Each structure stands twice: as structure tokens, then as C-alpha cells.
Tab-separated table of C-alpha atoms in Angstrom:
chain	number	residue	atom	x	y	z
A	3	UNK	CA	117.570	87.090	79.508
A	4	UNK	CA	114.186	88.792	79.150
A	5	UNK	CA	114.279	92.585	79.214
A	6	UNK	CA	111.110	92.618	81.331
A	7	UNK	CA	111.901	92.959	85.025
A	8	UNK	CA	109.408	92.166	87.768
A	9	UNK	CA	109.105	94.712	90.565
A	10	UNK	CA	107.743	92.788	93.564
A	11	UNK	CA	106.316	95.451	95.837
A	12	UNK	CA	104.966	95.598	99.365
A	13	UNK	CA	103.387	99.065	99.396
A	14	UNK	CA	102.897	99.121	103.174
A	15	UNK	CA	106.446	98.066	104.118
A	16	UNK	CA	108.151	100.433	106.557
A	17	UNK	CA	104.906	102.352	107.165
A	18	UNK	CA	104.488	103.228	103.516
A	19	UNK	CA	108.139	103.487	102.502
A	20	UNK	CA	107.653	100.524	100.151
A	21	UNK	CA	105.286	102.410	97.872
A	22	UNK	CA	107.628	105.416	97.658
A	23	UNK	CA	110.700	103.218	97.152
A	24	UNK	CA	109.180	101.496	94.130
A	25	UNK	CA	109.168	104.698	92.057
A	26	UNK	CA	112.932	105.442	91.929
A	27	UNK	CA	113.661	101.729	91.494
A	28	UNK	CA	111.348	101.529	88.490
A	29	UNK	CA	112.836	104.713	87.027
A	30	UNK	CA	116.395	103.374	87.345
A	31	UNK	CA	115.437	100.154	85.555
A	32	UNK	CA	113.616	101.969	82.752
A	33	UNK	CA	116.515	104.391	82.317
A	34	UNK	CA	118.762	101.355	81.825
A	35	UNK	CA	116.513	100.112	79.021
A	36	UNK	CA	114.403	97.535	80.848
A	37	UNK	CA	110.632	97.257	80.845
A	38	UNK	CA	109.085	96.933	84.296
A	39	UNK	CA	106.135	94.858	85.408
A	40	UNK	CA	104.852	95.432	88.944
A	41	UNK	CA	103.461	92.598	91.044
A	42	UNK	CA	101.401	93.458	94.136
A	43	UNK	CA	99.241	90.823	95.806
A	44	UNK	CA	96.109	91.176	97.906
A	45	UNK	CA	97.879	89.190	100.639
A	46	UNK	CA	101.079	87.185	101.039
A	47	UNK	CA	99.721	84.019	99.435
A	48	UNK	CA	98.336	85.923	96.444
A	49	UNK	CA	101.578	87.891	96.025
A	50	UNK	CA	103.633	84.683	96.024
A	51	UNK	CA	101.314	83.009	93.514
A	52	UNK	CA	101.602	86.025	91.193
A	53	UNK	CA	105.381	86.068	91.526
A	54	UNK	CA	105.651	82.362	90.759
A	55	UNK	CA	103.625	82.964	87.612
A	56	UNK	CA	106.019	85.742	86.553
A	57	UNK	CA	109.000	83.430	87.119
A	58	UNK	CA	107.385	80.642	85.088
A	59	UNK	CA	106.658	83.088	82.270
A	60	UNK	CA	110.352	83.992	82.030
A	61	UNK	CA	110.926	87.299	83.796
A	62	UNK	CA	114.517	88.527	83.497
A	63	UNK	CA	114.860	89.306	87.204
A	64	UNK	CA	112.840	90.056	90.325
A	65	UNK	CA	113.407	93.213	92.353
A	66	UNK	CA	111.864	92.882	95.820
A	67	UNK	CA	110.788	96.264	97.219
A	68	UNK	CA	109.992	96.182	100.924
A	69	UNK	CA	111.334	94.533	104.010
A	70	UNK	CA	112.554	91.099	105.009
A	71	UNK	CA	109.066	89.645	104.719
A	72	UNK	CA	108.955	90.574	101.041
A	73	UNK	CA	112.416	89.150	100.448
A	74	UNK	CA	111.359	85.956	102.218
A	75	UNK	CA	108.397	85.604	99.856
A	76	UNK	CA	110.661	86.199	96.862
A	77	UNK	CA	113.046	83.467	98.034
A	78	UNK	CA	110.237	80.909	97.951
A	79	UNK	CA	109.771	81.595	94.237
A	80	UNK	CA	113.412	82.106	93.198
A	81	UNK	CA	115.468	79.573	95.174
A	82	UNK	CA	117.026	77.034	92.855
A	83	UNK	CA	116.115	78.944	89.685
A	84	UNK	CA	118.269	80.980	87.315
A	85	UNK	CA	116.191	84.144	87.859
A	86	UNK	CA	118.241	86.661	89.875
A	87	UNK	CA	116.974	88.716	92.799
A	88	UNK	CA	117.575	92.398	93.438
A	89	UNK	CA	116.576	94.075	96.704
A	90	UNK	CA	115.334	97.585	97.381
A	91	UNK	CA	115.302	97.475	101.178
A	92	UNK	CA	112.503	99.698	102.455
A	93	UNK	CA	111.166	97.812	105.446
A	94	UNK	CA	111.687	97.981	109.187
A	95	UNK	CA	114.432	95.396	109.704
A	96	UNK	CA	116.116	94.987	106.289
A	97	UNK	CA	118.445	92.304	107.640
A	98	UNK	CA	118.763	90.444	104.332
A	99	UNK	CA	120.079	93.533	102.546
A	100	UNK	CA	122.316	94.357	105.504
A	101	UNK	CA	123.769	90.831	105.601
A	102	UNK	CA	124.412	90.874	101.854
A	103	UNK	CA	126.069	94.298	101.839
A	104	UNK	CA	123.261	95.954	99.857
A	105	UNK	CA	121.930	99.506	100.353
A	106	UNK	CA	119.395	99.978	103.149
A	107	UNK	CA	116.659	102.611	102.821
A	108	UNK	CA	118.347	104.132	99.777
A	109	UNK	CA	115.836	103.178	97.072
A	110	UNK	CA	117.331	105.232	94.253
A	111	UNK	CA	120.829	103.859	94.891
A	112	UNK	CA	119.518	100.311	95.270
A	113	UNK	CA	117.581	100.626	92.011
A	114	UNK	CA	120.633	101.901	90.149
A	115	UNK	CA	122.760	99.099	91.602
A	116	UNK	CA	120.289	96.444	90.447
A	117	UNK	CA	119.991	97.999	86.988
A	118	UNK	CA	123.777	98.178	86.578
A	119	UNK	CA	124.183	94.591	87.754
A	120	UNK	CA	121.639	93.459	85.170
A	121	UNK	CA	123.321	95.401	82.369
A	122	UNK	CA	126.767	94.065	83.299
A	123	UNK	CA	125.671	90.513	84.138
A	124	UNK	CA	126.987	90.963	87.678
A	125	UNK	CA	125.371	88.198	89.695
A	126	UNK	CA	126.524	86.654	92.987
A	127	UNK	CA	125.643	83.111	93.925
A	128	UNK	CA	124.737	82.960	97.619
A	129	UNK	CA	123.624	80.217	99.949
A	130	UNK	CA	120.180	79.859	101.471
A	131	UNK	CA	118.854	77.934	104.413
A	132	UNK	CA	116.007	75.466	104.005
A	133	UNK	CA	113.875	74.157	106.866
A	134	UNK	CA	110.476	72.462	106.876
A	135	UNK	CA	110.141	73.156	103.153
A	136	UNK	CA	110.760	76.904	103.489
A	137	UNK	CA	113.777	78.896	102.319
A	138	UNK	CA	115.445	81.615	104.355
A	139	UNK	CA	118.298	84.033	103.808
A	140	UNK	CA	119.315	85.377	107.217
A	141	UNK	CA	118.722	83.708	110.591
A	142	UNK	CA	116.590	80.900	111.967
A	143	UNK	CA	116.020	81.527	115.661
A	144	UNK	CA	114.544	79.576	118.543
A	145	UNK	CA	114.433	80.065	122.282
A	146	UNK	CA	114.069	83.319	124.188
A	147	UNK	CA	113.857	85.419	121.007
A	148	UNK	CA	111.210	83.198	119.416
A	149	UNK	CA	109.200	83.278	122.651
A	150	UNK	CA	109.300	87.094	122.476
A	151	UNK	CA	108.030	86.886	118.892
A	152	UNK	CA	105.270	84.496	119.927
A	153	UNK	CA	104.096	86.804	122.698
A	154	UNK	CA	104.402	89.946	120.578
A	155	UNK	CA	102.375	88.365	117.763
A	156	UNK	CA	99.569	87.574	120.225
A	157	UNK	CA	99.416	91.179	121.475
A	158	UNK	CA	96.996	93.482	119.678
A	159	UNK	CA	98.230	96.607	121.468
A	160	UNK	CA	100.389	98.617	121.490
A	161	UNK	CA	101.160	98.922	117.807
A	162	UNK	CA	104.614	98.825	116.233
A	163	UNK	CA	107.897	97.643	117.721
A	164	UNK	CA	106.986	98.823	121.230
A	165	UNK	CA	104.818	95.746	121.753
A	166	UNK	CA	107.888	93.550	121.241
A	167	UNK	CA	109.723	95.562	123.899
A	168	UNK	CA	106.846	94.830	126.272
A	169	UNK	CA	106.847	91.196	125.195
A	170	UNK	CA	110.568	90.986	125.978
A	171	UNK	CA	110.035	92.359	129.475
A	172	UNK	CA	107.236	89.854	130.100
A	173	UNK	CA	109.373	86.946	128.864
A	174	UNK	CA	112.315	88.083	130.986
A	175	UNK	CA	110.128	88.032	134.083
A	176	UNK	CA	109.273	84.378	133.479
A	177	UNK	CA	112.589	83.348	131.937
A	178	UNK	CA	114.084	79.901	132.389
A	179	UNK	CA	116.568	78.229	130.036
A	180	UNK	CA	115.393	75.602	127.573
A	181	UNK	CA	116.585	72.011	127.348
A	182	UNK	CA	117.967	71.567	123.812
A	183	UNK	CA	119.191	68.615	121.814
A	184	UNK	CA	121.382	69.910	118.961
A	185	UNK	CA	122.823	67.790	116.164
A	186	UNK	CA	125.441	69.304	113.844
A	187	UNK	CA	125.933	67.400	110.577
A	188	UNK	CA	126.611	63.757	111.493
A	189	UNK	CA	128.070	64.565	114.886
A	190	UNK	CA	126.849	63.402	118.285
A	191	UNK	CA	123.790	64.954	119.909
A	192	UNK	CA	124.653	67.943	122.094
A	193	UNK	CA	122.355	68.118	125.133
A	194	UNK	CA	122.474	71.536	126.742
A	195	UNK	CA	120.523	74.167	128.626
A	196	UNK	CA	120.388	77.272	126.439
A	197	UNK	CA	118.766	80.685	126.303
A	198	UNK	CA	118.548	80.584	122.509
A	199	UNK	CA	120.004	78.932	119.438
A	200	UNK	CA	120.356	80.878	116.177
A	201	UNK	CA	121.218	79.220	112.863
A	202	UNK	CA	122.636	81.936	110.606
A	203	UNK	CA	123.135	81.999	106.874
A	204	UNK	CA	123.348	85.783	107.249
A	205	UNK	CA	124.710	87.723	110.181
A	206	UNK	CA	121.785	89.676	111.622
A	207	UNK	CA	118.128	89.633	112.545
A	208	UNK	CA	115.695	91.918	114.343
A	209	UNK	CA	116.843	95.059	112.531
A	210	UNK	CA	120.612	94.824	112.971
A	211	UNK	CA	121.180	92.454	115.882
A	212	UNK	CA	124.340	90.616	114.749
A	213	UNK	CA	123.524	87.359	116.489
A	214	UNK	CA	125.619	85.356	113.979
A	215	UNK	CA	128.158	88.110	113.352
A	216	UNK	CA	130.710	85.887	111.613
A	217	UNK	CA	128.300	84.268	109.166
A	218	UNK	CA	129.346	84.346	105.498
A	219	UNK	CA	126.467	83.803	103.045
A	220	UNK	CA	128.497	81.999	100.384
A	221	UNK	CA	130.692	79.559	102.337
A	222	UNK	CA	128.270	76.614	102.285
A	223	UNK	CA	127.966	76.573	106.092
A	224	UNK	CA	125.722	77.953	108.799
A	225	UNK	CA	127.077	79.805	111.803
A	226	UNK	CA	125.244	78.353	114.811
A	227	UNK	CA	125.214	80.659	117.840
A	228	UNK	CA	124.296	79.001	121.126
A	229	UNK	CA	123.664	81.325	124.070
A	230	UNK	CA	123.900	79.113	127.143
A	231	UNK	CA	122.137	79.243	130.484
A	232	UNK	CA	123.192	82.727	131.503
A	233	UNK	CA	120.351	83.874	133.764
A	234	UNK	CA	118.314	87.081	133.581
A	235	UNK	CA	120.987	89.457	134.889
A	236	UNK	CA	123.647	88.188	132.482
A	237	UNK	CA	121.168	88.142	129.592
A	238	UNK	CA	120.357	91.818	130.200
A	239	UNK	CA	124.087	92.595	130.246
A	240	UNK	CA	124.968	90.572	127.149
A	241	UNK	CA	121.943	91.431	125.012
A	242	UNK	CA	123.008	95.000	124.053
A	243	UNK	CA	126.322	93.601	122.762
A	244	UNK	CA	124.437	91.761	120.018
A	245	UNK	CA	124.202	94.968	117.969
A	246	UNK	CA	128.008	95.055	117.629
A	247	UNK	CA	128.525	91.297	117.535
A	248	UNK	CA	130.779	91.456	120.600
A	249	UNK	CA	128.549	88.999	122.489
A	250	UNK	CA	130.351	86.164	120.679
A	251	UNK	CA	133.333	86.499	123.034
A	252	UNK	CA	131.193	86.012	126.158
A	253	UNK	CA	131.903	82.707	127.951
A	254	UNK	CA	128.204	81.785	127.833
A	255	UNK	CA	128.207	81.944	124.025
A	256	UNK	CA	129.533	79.270	121.684
A	257	UNK	CA	129.626	79.253	117.876
A	258	UNK	CA	129.635	76.178	115.656
A	259	UNK	CA	129.714	75.792	111.877
A	260	UNK	CA	127.736	73.108	110.106
A	261	UNK	CA	125.843	72.394	106.907
A	262	UNK	CA	122.879	70.713	108.597
A	263	UNK	CA	121.502	71.488	112.043
A	264	UNK	CA	118.752	69.637	113.899
A	265	UNK	CA	117.164	71.396	116.872
A	266	UNK	CA	114.955	69.689	119.434
A	267	UNK	CA	113.309	71.442	122.380
A	268	UNK	CA	109.859	71.220	123.908
A	269	UNK	CA	107.439	74.107	123.531
A	270	UNK	CA	109.488	76.271	121.170
A	271	UNK	CA	108.600	77.748	117.779
A	272	UNK	CA	111.265	78.444	115.170
A	273	UNK	CA	111.286	81.682	113.165
A	274	UNK	CA	113.311	82.339	110.020
A	275	UNK	CA	113.691	85.757	108.354
A	276	UNK	CA	111.208	86.929	111.004
A	277	UNK	CA	108.496	84.527	109.806
A	278	UNK	CA	107.169	81.602	111.905
A	279	UNK	CA	108.259	78.188	110.612
A	280	UNK	CA	106.642	75.923	113.167
A	281	UNK	CA	107.448	74.032	116.345
A	282	UNK	CA	110.679	72.219	117.057
A	283	UNK	CA	112.044	69.685	116.270
A	284	UNK	CA	113.247	70.672	112.823
A	285	UNK	CA	116.288	70.314	110.607
A	286	UNK	CA	117.836	73.215	108.689
A	287	UNK	CA	120.104	72.662	105.705
A	288	UNK	CA	122.481	75.189	104.139
A	289	UNK	CA	122.072	74.911	100.362
A	290	UNK	CA	125.111	76.319	98.526
A	291	UNK	CA	124.575	78.745	95.621
A	292	UNK	CA	120.787	78.438	95.907
A	293	UNK	CA	120.150	82.070	94.924
A	294	UNK	CA	121.456	84.379	92.220
A	295	UNK	CA	121.723	87.864	93.751
A	296	UNK	CA	122.143	91.180	91.954
A	297	UNK	CA	124.644	93.658	93.327
């Protein structure tokens, strides 16, 4: 393994936390005897191109510093390779690190953990999801939550997470369930009215909402959470339970496990790791041991 480690940094993650988090991570790696090369792109496409070049040139590992968006970019370059990924979670949501049991907003500790894992050869093989040619590590969502994302992304004001709160209220006012066709592996098509369907390799999305609370990222299977037609009043009652994962016991919620999942529904966009994938229909596949993870 090369002793040069690539620090893949989003300096604006978490309102500037990314830039500050890179410093203790780099120090921990250098203290452990590694040389550090920092990759920062002018935009997402440029950052990914630069990272792919580093991987081709034989970097020993990639340490993603930032939020879930930065991890998502790193997955596109690292999935299916032997180059391991470390994560210094310094973003807003940090659901990948949370799902994988890694430190969240503790850059010095996360840097030391990655450095120790490299020194000791401590690497976990974890699954990834793949849909429409993109890799993801946590949750693919569609339905009410993706509609909220769609609306929030169209809003220029207010700034920050508050606009998604407003988007949620607007979507609730117009809410009606969606007609889904769901196919799990080679099983029969399930036709159902649902509020949302989440396909989880990891357990959480949206900054700690444990929508797929039982998901295990190295069992070769997705957890598929289907929230049925529960109406606005029930949705408002059940939604807060998502943070503890207790929503899974509600009679309107069902959980399936499958390696491949096909979702069909008119007028819905799918998001994975918080990034838009595209409109349904699509098929997601759980790819076992697709990523080598430090920690």
C-alpha cells in the first residue's frame, strides 16, 4: 500500500466545519507516518475527476472530509476497488458515518481512527447500493420525503434547513398517497398505496432519521421500509418516531429484505445519500463487499 493518503475535502461542509476538520485529520495521518495529499475540486464534477485520478495513480487510501455529499462522491470513485475509505464526518447530516458506527463531528478522533486502521490493516468490507449507475451507502428514498426534497431544492429562500421545514408543511397540505409497484428480487409485483418507500443499505437519512433502523450494511441485503397510506394526521403522529426507529412497529409500516428492489410510481424522483438520482422507475441492487472501509 502507498504511504501517500488522499484527503478529499469539502471546505464548505457544515458551514465551514469541513475546512477546520481537515487540519486535525491531516495531523493524525502525518503523525502516524503517512504523507498527505489534499484534493479539493472547483465543483462536484471536478472534485470527482481529481479523486479518480488519485485512485488510478495508486493512493493508499482516501479520507473524505465533509458531509454525506462528499462521501457520496468518494463512493463513485472507490466502489469495487481495493482503495479503502476513511470518513471524517463534518457535514450537516453525516448519516453514512452514523450508519457505519464512525465518529460524527469529532475530526481529531476520526483522523486518529483512520490512521490507526491504516497502520494495523483494519479494514471492513461493507455493502453498497447501486441504482441507475450510481453508488450509495445509506438510503434511497422516494415518495413524500423525495417530494419535500424536490420542493426544498426549488426554493431559493429561506436558507438552510428551515426551507425544508417549510417544504414539508407545503407538501403535507397537498398530500395524497402514491400508487407504487414494488418488485423484491424475483417475487411478484406488489401494488400498493404508500406514503414513501425507503431502500436502506444503512439505517438513517436526513441527519439521523432512522427510517431503515434495522439495516445492516454488511449482510448483502437491503431493508425496504414501506410507509403505507396513513393520511396526514397519522403521518404527523408517526413521523417524530423515525428518529428513534420506533415507527417500524406502526401497523401502517412494513419492512422487507431483498437484494434487488424495483420501484415504479408516476411523478416521483428518487434520492440516494441525499442526492437526486432521477425519476422512477428504477432498480436498486445491493452489492456485497463493494467498499473497503477504515475503522
